[in-house]
Short mmCIF file of C-alpha atoms and ligand atoms in Angstrom, two decimals:
data_model
loop_
_atom_site.label_atom_id
_atom_site.label_comp_id
_atom_site.label_asym_id
_atom_site.label_seq_id
_atom_site.Cartn_x
_atom_site.Cartn_y
_atom_site.Cartn_z
CA MET N 655 -130.69 120.12 -26.42
CA PRO N 656 -131.22 116.92 -24.31
CA ALA N 657 -128.81 114.11 -25.72
CA GLY N 658 -127.22 110.79 -24.59
CA ILE N 659 -128.39 108.36 -22.24
CA LEU N 660 -128.24 108.17 -18.26
CA ALA N 661 -128.30 104.81 -16.80
CA PHE N 662 -129.08 104.42 -12.98
CA CYS N 663 -126.80 101.67 -11.75
CA GLU N 664 -127.93 99.84 -8.58
CA GLN N 665 -125.64 98.56 -6.00
CA ARG N 666 -125.92 96.93 -2.62
CA GLY N 667 -123.19 96.99 -0.03
CA GLY N 668 -120.57 98.42 -2.60
CA GLN N 669 -121.36 95.60 -5.11
CA LEU N 670 -123.10 96.64 -8.33
CA LYS N 671 -126.16 94.50 -9.07
CA LYS N 672 -126.76 92.30 -12.60
CA ALA N 673 -129.49 95.15 -12.99
CA ALA N 674 -126.78 97.85 -13.10
CA GLN N 675 -124.83 96.08 -16.15
CA GLU N 676 -128.15 95.47 -17.79
CA ALA N 677 -128.97 99.18 -17.68
CA VAL N 678 -125.86 100.30 -19.01
CA SER N 679 -125.76 97.75 -21.74
CA THR N 680 -129.41 98.59 -22.78
CA ALA N 681 -128.23 102.34 -22.69
CA ALA N 682 -125.35 101.38 -25.03
CA LYS N 683 -127.66 99.60 -27.27
CA LEU N 684 -129.96 102.65 -27.67
CA LYS N 685 -126.96 104.89 -28.39
CA THR N 686 -126.55 103.21 -31.54
CA ASP N 687 -129.69 104.70 -32.78
CA LEU N 688 -130.18 107.83 -30.57
CA GLY N 689 -126.23 109.08 -30.64
CA GLY N 690 -124.75 110.75 -27.63
CA ASP N 691 -123.10 109.33 -24.50
CA VAL N 692 -124.05 106.66 -22.16
CA THR N 693 -123.41 108.08 -18.59
CA ALA N 694 -123.59 105.51 -15.67
CA VAL N 695 -124.61 106.74 -12.23
CA VAL N 696 -123.54 104.93 -9.11
CA ILE N 697 -125.01 105.87 -5.57
CA GLY N 698 -123.53 104.41 -2.63
CA LYS N 699 -120.74 104.24 -0.28
CA GLY N 700 -117.25 103.02 -1.41
CA ILE N 701 -118.30 102.03 -4.98
CA GLN N 702 -115.86 103.95 -7.25
CA GLY N 703 -113.71 100.95 -7.82
CA ALA N 704 -116.76 98.80 -8.97
CA ALA N 705 -118.23 101.67 -10.95
CA ALA N 706 -115.37 102.02 -13.10
CA GLY N 707 -115.99 98.53 -14.71
CA LEU N 708 -119.26 99.80 -16.01
CA ALA N 709 -117.13 101.07 -19.18
CA ALA N 710 -117.07 97.45 -20.42
CA TYR N 711 -120.87 97.33 -20.77
CA GLY N 712 -120.74 100.73 -22.61
CA ALA N 713 -120.51 103.46 -20.35
CA ASP N 714 -118.70 106.73 -21.83
CA ARG N 715 -118.71 108.28 -18.44
CA VAL N 716 -119.35 107.26 -14.94
CA VAL N 717 -120.42 109.47 -12.38
CA CYS N 718 -120.56 108.55 -8.57
CA PHE N 719 -122.21 110.12 -5.46
CA ASP N 720 -120.19 108.39 -2.75
CA GLN N 721 -121.01 109.11 0.80
CA ASP N 722 -121.62 107.58 4.01
CA HIS N 723 -125.27 108.60 3.78
CA PHE N 724 -125.46 106.71 0.76
CA ALA N 725 -124.52 103.38 2.20
CA LEU N 726 -128.38 102.61 2.31
CA TYR N 727 -131.28 103.46 -0.21
CA SER N 728 -133.35 106.26 0.80
CA THR N 729 -135.96 107.63 -2.08
CA GLY N 730 -135.30 111.18 -1.17
CA GLY N 731 -131.53 110.99 -0.81
CA TYR N 732 -130.94 108.79 -4.03
CA GLY N 733 -133.86 110.70 -5.77
CA ARG N 734 -132.07 113.86 -5.32
CA ALA N 735 -128.71 112.78 -6.33
CA LEU N 736 -130.01 111.27 -9.47
CA MET N 737 -132.10 114.68 -10.51
CA GLN N 738 -128.91 116.67 -9.81
CA ALA N 739 -126.98 114.26 -12.18
CA CYS N 740 -129.68 114.58 -14.79
CA LYS N 741 -129.86 118.25 -14.53
CA SER N 742 -126.03 118.26 -15.00
CA ILE N 743 -126.02 115.89 -18.11
CA ASP N 744 -129.42 116.66 -19.58
CA PRO N 745 -130.00 113.25 -21.19
CA ALA N 746 -132.67 112.48 -23.57
CA ALA N 747 -133.68 109.15 -21.58
CA ILE N 748 -132.94 107.85 -18.26
CA ILE N 749 -132.62 104.17 -17.82
CA ILE N 750 -133.88 102.83 -14.34
CA PRO N 751 -134.05 98.92 -14.21
CA ALA N 752 -137.82 98.08 -12.64
CA THR N 753 -136.39 96.28 -9.49
CA ALA N 754 -137.98 96.99 -6.15
CA MET N 755 -135.74 100.14 -5.90
CA GLY N 756 -135.68 101.24 -9.19
CA LYS N 757 -139.61 101.32 -9.30
CA ASP N 758 -139.51 103.47 -6.50
CA LEU N 759 -136.69 105.80 -7.49
CA ALA N 760 -138.14 106.15 -11.14
CA ALA N 761 -141.52 107.46 -10.12
CA TRP N 762 -140.01 110.07 -7.54
CA VAL N 763 -137.36 111.21 -10.19
CA ALA N 764 -139.89 111.41 -12.97
CA ALA N 765 -142.23 113.38 -10.67
CA SER N 766 -139.71 115.76 -9.54
CA LEU N 767 -138.49 116.24 -12.86
CA ASP N 768 -142.08 116.68 -14.53
CA ALA N 769 -140.87 114.07 -17.09
CA PRO N 770 -142.65 111.33 -18.82
CA LEU N 771 -142.47 107.88 -17.31
CA ALA N 772 -142.56 104.39 -18.90
CA THR N 773 -142.56 101.72 -16.01
CA ASP N 774 -141.65 97.99 -16.54
CA CYS N 775 -140.75 98.51 -20.38
CA ASP N 776 -139.81 94.91 -22.23
CA ALA N 777 -138.67 96.61 -25.52
CA ILE N 778 -137.31 100.02 -26.17
CA GLU N 779 -136.88 101.52 -29.90
CA ALA N 780 -135.24 104.78 -30.87
CA SER N 781 -134.33 106.65 -34.09
CA ALA N 782 -131.79 109.04 -35.19
CA ASN N 783 -134.16 111.95 -35.13
CA GLY N 784 -134.53 111.37 -31.26
CA GLU N 785 -137.52 109.77 -31.07
CA ILE N 786 -137.69 106.95 -28.44
CA LYS N 787 -140.78 104.86 -27.73
CA ALA N 788 -141.17 102.05 -25.06
CA CYS N 789 -143.36 98.86 -25.07
CA ARG N 790 -144.83 97.96 -21.63
CA PRO N 791 -147.38 95.03 -21.13
CA VAL N 792 -150.58 96.09 -20.00
CA TYR N 793 -153.99 94.71 -18.49
CA ALA N 794 -151.67 92.03 -16.78
CA GLY N 795 -149.88 91.16 -19.91
CA LYS N 796 -153.15 90.60 -22.14
CA ALA N 797 -152.15 93.52 -24.38
CA LYS N 798 -149.00 95.61 -25.04
CA ALA N 799 -148.73 99.62 -25.10
CA TRP N 800 -146.23 101.59 -27.23
CA VAL N 801 -145.65 104.59 -25.35
CA HIS N 802 -144.32 107.87 -26.98
CA ALA N 803 -142.72 110.73 -24.71
CA SER N 804 -143.69 114.34 -25.75
CA SER N 805 -140.79 115.90 -23.74
CA ALA N 806 -137.48 114.78 -22.47
CA PRO N 807 -135.93 113.16 -20.66
CA PHE N 808 -137.94 110.09 -20.95
CA VAL N 809 -137.72 108.04 -17.75
CA LEU N 810 -137.88 104.42 -18.80
CA GLY N 811 -138.24 101.71 -16.23
CA ILE N 812 -136.74 98.30 -17.67
CA ARG N 813 -137.94 94.87 -16.81
CA PRO N 814 -134.80 93.05 -15.32
CA ASN N 815 -133.52 90.11 -17.07
CA VAL N 816 -135.33 91.12 -20.42
CA PHE N 817 -132.66 93.51 -22.14
CA GLY N 818 -129.81 91.20 -21.36
CA ILE N 819 -126.13 92.07 -20.15
CA VAL N 820 -123.77 92.56 -23.22
CA GLU N 821 -120.22 93.35 -22.74
CA HIS N 822 -119.84 96.27 -25.63
CA GLN N 823 -116.50 97.02 -24.95
CA PRO N 824 -114.65 94.39 -22.96
CA GLY N 825 -111.91 94.97 -20.48
CA ALA N 826 -112.72 98.73 -20.67
CA SER N 827 -112.42 101.06 -17.65
CA VAL N 828 -113.04 104.71 -16.79
CA ASP N 829 -112.02 107.00 -13.85
CA ALA N 830 -115.59 107.46 -11.94
CA GLU N 831 -116.12 111.22 -11.50
CA VAL N 832 -117.18 112.13 -8.17
CA MET N 833 -120.27 114.62 -8.13
CA ALA N 834 -120.30 117.03 -5.21
CA GLU N 835 -124.05 117.13 -3.76
CA GLU N 836 -125.53 120.48 -4.18
CA PHE N 837 -128.44 119.41 -1.99
CA SER N 838 -128.85 118.91 2.01
CA MET N 839 -129.78 115.70 3.34
CA ASP N 840 -131.52 117.78 5.73
CA ALA N 841 -134.29 117.99 3.19
CA VAL N 842 -134.57 114.02 3.06
CA ARG N 843 -137.65 113.27 5.33
CA ALA N 844 -137.31 109.47 5.46
CA ILE N 845 -133.93 107.95 5.86
CA VAL N 846 -133.34 104.26 6.21
CA LYS N 847 -130.96 103.56 9.31
CA ASP N 848 -130.41 99.77 8.95
CA ILE N 849 -131.42 96.86 7.25
CA SER N 850 -131.49 93.21 8.75
CA ALA N 851 -131.97 90.13 6.65
CA ALA N 852 -134.94 87.92 7.74
CA GLU N 853 -134.41 84.75 9.34
CA ASN N 854 -133.48 82.02 6.81
CA ALA N 855 -133.56 84.49 4.25
CA GLU N 856 -134.11 82.60 0.91
CA LEU N 857 -132.69 83.48 -2.52
CA ASP N 858 -135.16 86.38 -3.80
CA VAL N 859 -137.16 85.20 -6.88
CA ALA N 860 -136.64 88.75 -8.45
CA GLU N 861 -132.81 88.08 -8.49
CA ALA N 862 -132.74 84.45 -9.28
CA ASP N 863 -131.68 82.99 -12.88
CA ILE N 864 -133.88 79.87 -12.21
CA ILE N 865 -136.90 79.83 -10.22
CA VAL N 866 -138.67 76.38 -9.06
CA ALA N 867 -142.49 77.63 -8.65
CA GLY N 868 -145.49 75.63 -7.01
CA GLY N 869 -148.90 76.31 -6.94
CA ARG N 870 -152.01 74.82 -5.44
CA GLY N 871 -151.13 71.42 -7.08
CA VAL N 872 -148.78 71.11 -4.36
CA GLY N 873 -151.38 70.32 -1.91
CA LYS N 874 -149.82 71.64 1.37
CA ALA N 875 -146.80 73.54 2.95
CA GLU N 876 -144.84 70.06 3.18
CA GLY N 877 -145.63 69.35 -0.14
CA PHE N 878 -142.95 72.08 -1.13
CA ALA N 879 -140.13 69.55 -0.02
CA PRO N 880 -139.70 68.12 -3.76
CA LEU N 881 -139.67 71.68 -5.20
CA GLU N 882 -137.00 72.73 -2.47
CA GLU N 883 -134.80 69.75 -3.44
CA LEU N 884 -134.75 70.54 -6.99
CA ALA N 885 -134.18 74.22 -6.49
CA LYS N 886 -131.18 73.31 -4.24
CA VAL N 887 -129.59 71.10 -6.82
CA LEU N 888 -129.98 73.80 -9.33
CA GLY N 889 -129.33 76.82 -7.19
CA ALA N 890 -132.51 78.23 -7.78
CA ALA N 891 -135.26 80.31 -5.90
CA VAL N 892 -138.56 78.73 -4.76
CA GLY N 893 -141.69 80.67 -6.07
CA ALA N 894 -145.39 80.44 -5.38
CA SER N 895 -148.62 81.11 -6.87
CA ARG N 896 -150.86 83.24 -5.02
CA ALA N 897 -153.14 80.38 -4.10
CA VAL N 898 -150.22 79.12 -1.97
CA VAL N 899 -149.63 82.49 -0.26
CA ASP N 900 -152.95 83.15 0.39
CA ALA N 901 -153.09 79.55 1.91
CA GLY N 902 -150.17 80.30 3.95
CA TRP N 903 -147.76 77.67 2.70
CA ARG N 904 -145.12 80.19 1.49
CA ASP N 905 -144.40 83.79 2.25
CA HIS N 906 -145.62 86.61 0.23
CA ALA N 907 -141.95 87.31 -0.88
CA ALA N 908 -142.06 84.41 -2.92
CA GLN N 909 -145.22 85.33 -4.86
CA VAL N 910 -145.00 85.72 -8.58
CA GLY N 911 -147.71 87.52 -10.51
CA GLN N 912 -149.94 90.70 -10.78
CA THR N 913 -149.74 91.23 -7.38
CA GLY N 914 -146.61 89.67 -6.41
CA LYS N 915 -143.15 89.96 -8.13
CA VAL N 916 -142.42 90.43 -11.85
CA VAL N 917 -139.68 87.73 -12.65
CA SER N 918 -137.64 87.22 -15.90
CA PRO N 919 -135.48 84.22 -15.16
CA LYS N 920 -133.56 82.00 -17.55
CA LEU N 921 -135.58 78.93 -16.54
CA TYR N 922 -138.98 79.00 -14.71
CA PHE N 923 -140.71 75.61 -13.51
CA ALA N 924 -144.02 75.73 -12.74
CA CYS N 925 -145.18 72.91 -10.79
CA GLY N 926 -149.03 72.44 -10.01
CA ILE N 927 -149.97 75.83 -11.48
CA SER N 928 -152.94 76.39 -13.49
CA GLY N 929 -151.73 79.39 -15.42
CA ALA N 930 -154.27 82.24 -14.29
CA ILE N 931 -153.67 85.49 -16.42
CA GLN N 932 -152.74 87.15 -12.95
CA HIS N 933 -149.73 84.25 -12.69
CA LEU N 934 -148.96 84.86 -16.40
CA ALA N 935 -148.37 88.67 -15.82
CA GLY N 936 -145.53 88.02 -13.42
CA MET N 937 -143.64 85.05 -15.27
CA GLN N 938 -144.40 85.07 -19.07
CA THR N 939 -141.31 86.98 -20.13
CA SER N 940 -138.95 84.09 -18.49
CA GLN N 941 -136.72 82.94 -21.11
CA VAL N 942 -137.61 79.23 -20.63
CA ILE N 943 -140.70 77.93 -18.94
CA VAL N 944 -141.41 74.26 -17.96
CA ALA N 945 -144.75 73.17 -16.80
CA ILE N 946 -145.63 70.34 -14.88
CA ASN N 947 -149.49 69.51 -14.36
CA LYS N 948 -151.61 66.64 -14.41
CA ASP N 949 -154.13 68.54 -16.52
CA ALA N 950 -153.14 68.33 -20.20
CA GLU N 951 -155.72 71.39 -20.82
CA ALA N 952 -154.01 73.70 -18.25
CA PRO N 953 -153.44 77.09 -19.75
CA ILE N 954 -150.04 77.00 -18.59
CA PHE N 955 -149.09 74.68 -21.41
CA LYS N 956 -149.84 77.61 -23.79
CA VAL N 957 -147.04 79.87 -22.56
CA SER N 958 -144.59 76.92 -21.80
CA ASN N 959 -141.57 75.84 -23.98
CA TYR N 960 -141.63 72.45 -22.15
CA GLY N 961 -144.45 70.93 -20.84
CA ILE N 962 -144.95 67.56 -18.83
CA VAL N 963 -148.35 65.98 -18.12
CA GLY N 964 -147.97 64.39 -14.79
CA ASP N 965 -148.08 64.07 -11.17
CA LEU N 966 -145.49 66.78 -9.85
CA PHE N 967 -144.79 64.42 -6.97
CA GLU N 968 -143.56 61.75 -9.49
CA VAL N 969 -142.04 64.34 -12.04
CA VAL N 970 -140.30 66.57 -10.04
CA PRO N 971 -138.14 64.16 -7.96
CA ALA N 972 -137.23 62.36 -11.17
CA LEU N 973 -135.91 65.82 -12.56
CA THR N 974 -133.97 66.44 -9.47
CA GLU N 975 -132.13 63.04 -9.67
CA ALA N 976 -131.51 63.66 -13.55
CA PHE N 977 -130.11 67.20 -12.77
CA LYS N 978 -127.81 65.71 -9.87
CA LYS N 979 -126.48 63.11 -12.39
CA ALA N 980 -126.03 65.84 -15.17
CA LEU N 981 -124.22 68.09 -12.97
CA ALA N 982 -122.29 65.90 -10.71
P1 LIG W 543 -155.01 76.62 -9.44
O1 LIG W 543 -155.64 77.39 -10.17
O2 LIG W 543 -156.03 75.86 -8.39
O3 LIG W 543 -154.28 75.48 -10.15
C1 LIG W 543 -153.64 74.36 -9.58
C2 LIG W 543 -153.17 73.39 -10.71
O4 LIG W 543 -152.24 72.16 -9.98
C3 LIG W 543 -154.26 72.81 -11.47
O5 LIG W 543 -153.94 73.24 -12.92
C4 LIG W 543 -153.92 71.35 -11.38
O6 LIG W 543 -154.39 70.59 -12.49
C5 LIG W 543 -152.56 71.11 -10.89
N1 LIG W 543 -152.35 69.97 -9.98
C6 LIG W 543 -153.18 69.64 -8.87
N2 LIG W 543 -152.45 68.57 -8.40
C7 LIG W 543 -151.40 68.30 -9.25
C8 LIG W 543 -150.18 67.52 -9.18
N3 LIG W 543 -150.23 66.38 -8.07
N4 LIG W 543 -149.35 67.51 -10.05
C9 LIG W 543 -149.38 68.13 -11.15
N5 LIG W 543 -150.68 69.26 -11.22
C10 LIG W 543 -151.40 69.15 -10.25
N6 LIG W 543 -152.16 84.46 -8.70
C11 LIG W 543 -150.74 84.61 -8.91
O7 LIG W 543 -150.04 83.29 -9.11
N7 LIG W 543 -150.10 85.82 -8.59
C12 LIG W 543 -150.62 86.88 -8.44
O8 LIG W 543 -150.07 87.81 -8.20
C13 LIG W 543 -152.11 87.05 -8.69
N8 LIG W 543 -152.60 87.92 -8.23
C14 LIG W 543 -154.36 88.22 -8.68
C15 LIG W 543 -154.62 89.41 -8.41
C16 LIG W 543 -155.94 89.49 -8.81
C17 LIG W 543 -156.74 91.00 -8.53
C18 LIG W 543 -156.89 88.26 -8.85
C19 LIG W 543 -158.26 88.42 -8.78
C20 LIG W 543 -156.34 86.99 -8.87
C21 LIG W 543 -154.89 86.95 -8.48
N9 LIG W 543 -154.22 85.79 -8.54
C22 LIG W 543 -152.87 85.58 -8.67
C23 LIG W 543 -155.02 84.51 -8.22
C24 LIG W 543 -155.19 83.81 -9.78
O9 LIG W 543 -156.40 84.25 -10.29
C25 LIG W 543 -155.44 82.33 -9.67
O10 LIG W 543 -156.39 82.22 -8.53
C26 LIG W 543 -154.07 81.81 -9.08
O11 LIG W 543 -152.91 82.01 -9.81
C27 LIG W 543 -154.19 80.03 -8.91
O12 LIG W 543 -152.99 79.52 -8.33
P2 LIG W 543 -152.63 78.15 -8.76
O13 LIG W 543 -152.42 77.92 -10.15
O14 LIG W 543 -151.51 77.77 -7.70
O15 LIG W 543 -154.06 77.43 -8.31
#
């Protein structure tokens, strides 16, 4: 009988990502309703020390695949390792953050296990009788669908920054158990040999706590200068609407929305962005939204917590000065 929850914990270069702590925290919260153990699974190279600390977020067990060939992500390698862990643990649910890596992995693992999958969930409910249901935005966020699974394990992709990180057992630590591989990497058909950062790589909008995003209202590529200045003061990433990316003013990596990245930062500035449904689909789960637009009727104001009606070229520099003083 499947029981407990498995949380996939993403790392890069031996350092756990925030999404790893969030996956374990979410699993620990579900455990209060569902029962069973929370098992954190970490795949990488030189990760056992960092993995042990996941107990603080509620992991009862920490299982690692720690090998040179896991230093870089490969779908087939990580997928086979996670599948092996699943078969050995037999969980009721598998939580995988819906990051770029997690989305890729969740699809592979669900297909390989012939398991139900709910992607990009922003809420999960469980009951003591083992029933789990997951809520996911559909039709570009216009509606919500509650998804029920008819078999276990239920693979749940969780939208980053929505569920939150909670230290359920502050200071706790468990010894990471190393699981020996029962598969050959020869079966993995695509292996990543090297990853090099792009020149002048900027902070990724998908990882940032604060995003300063600009839309067509910025006018031209150079119009982003005041937004970059505000982002620098706040340690924020610079995001963009699709109109801006289509115009070639910013790289596609910065695009937020249905055909860009889905983000849920603590603070999102929408500067000169009208608030088209396809843009909202990527940012409306942000914790606090500040909209700056010279059109008081712009739809972005309907989803914003704070709205400033005005010219962004006056408002953004004024905000930058105010933050500089406040943070000095
Ligand atoms: P506009 O809609 O032109 O808005 C510009 C805003 O700037 C206006 O509200 C204006 O009042 C304001 N403004 C102008 N000057 C100033 C100023 N000086 N100060 C303050 N405000 C000013 N869009 C995305 O963003 N992300 C997506 O992933 C995405 N995916 C899509 C997928 C599909 C299939 C389709 C059909 C569309 C998609 N779009 C996406 C496009 C989307 O429909 C909108 O066209 C786009 O979001 C508009 O971008 P914008 O808000 O920057 O521009």
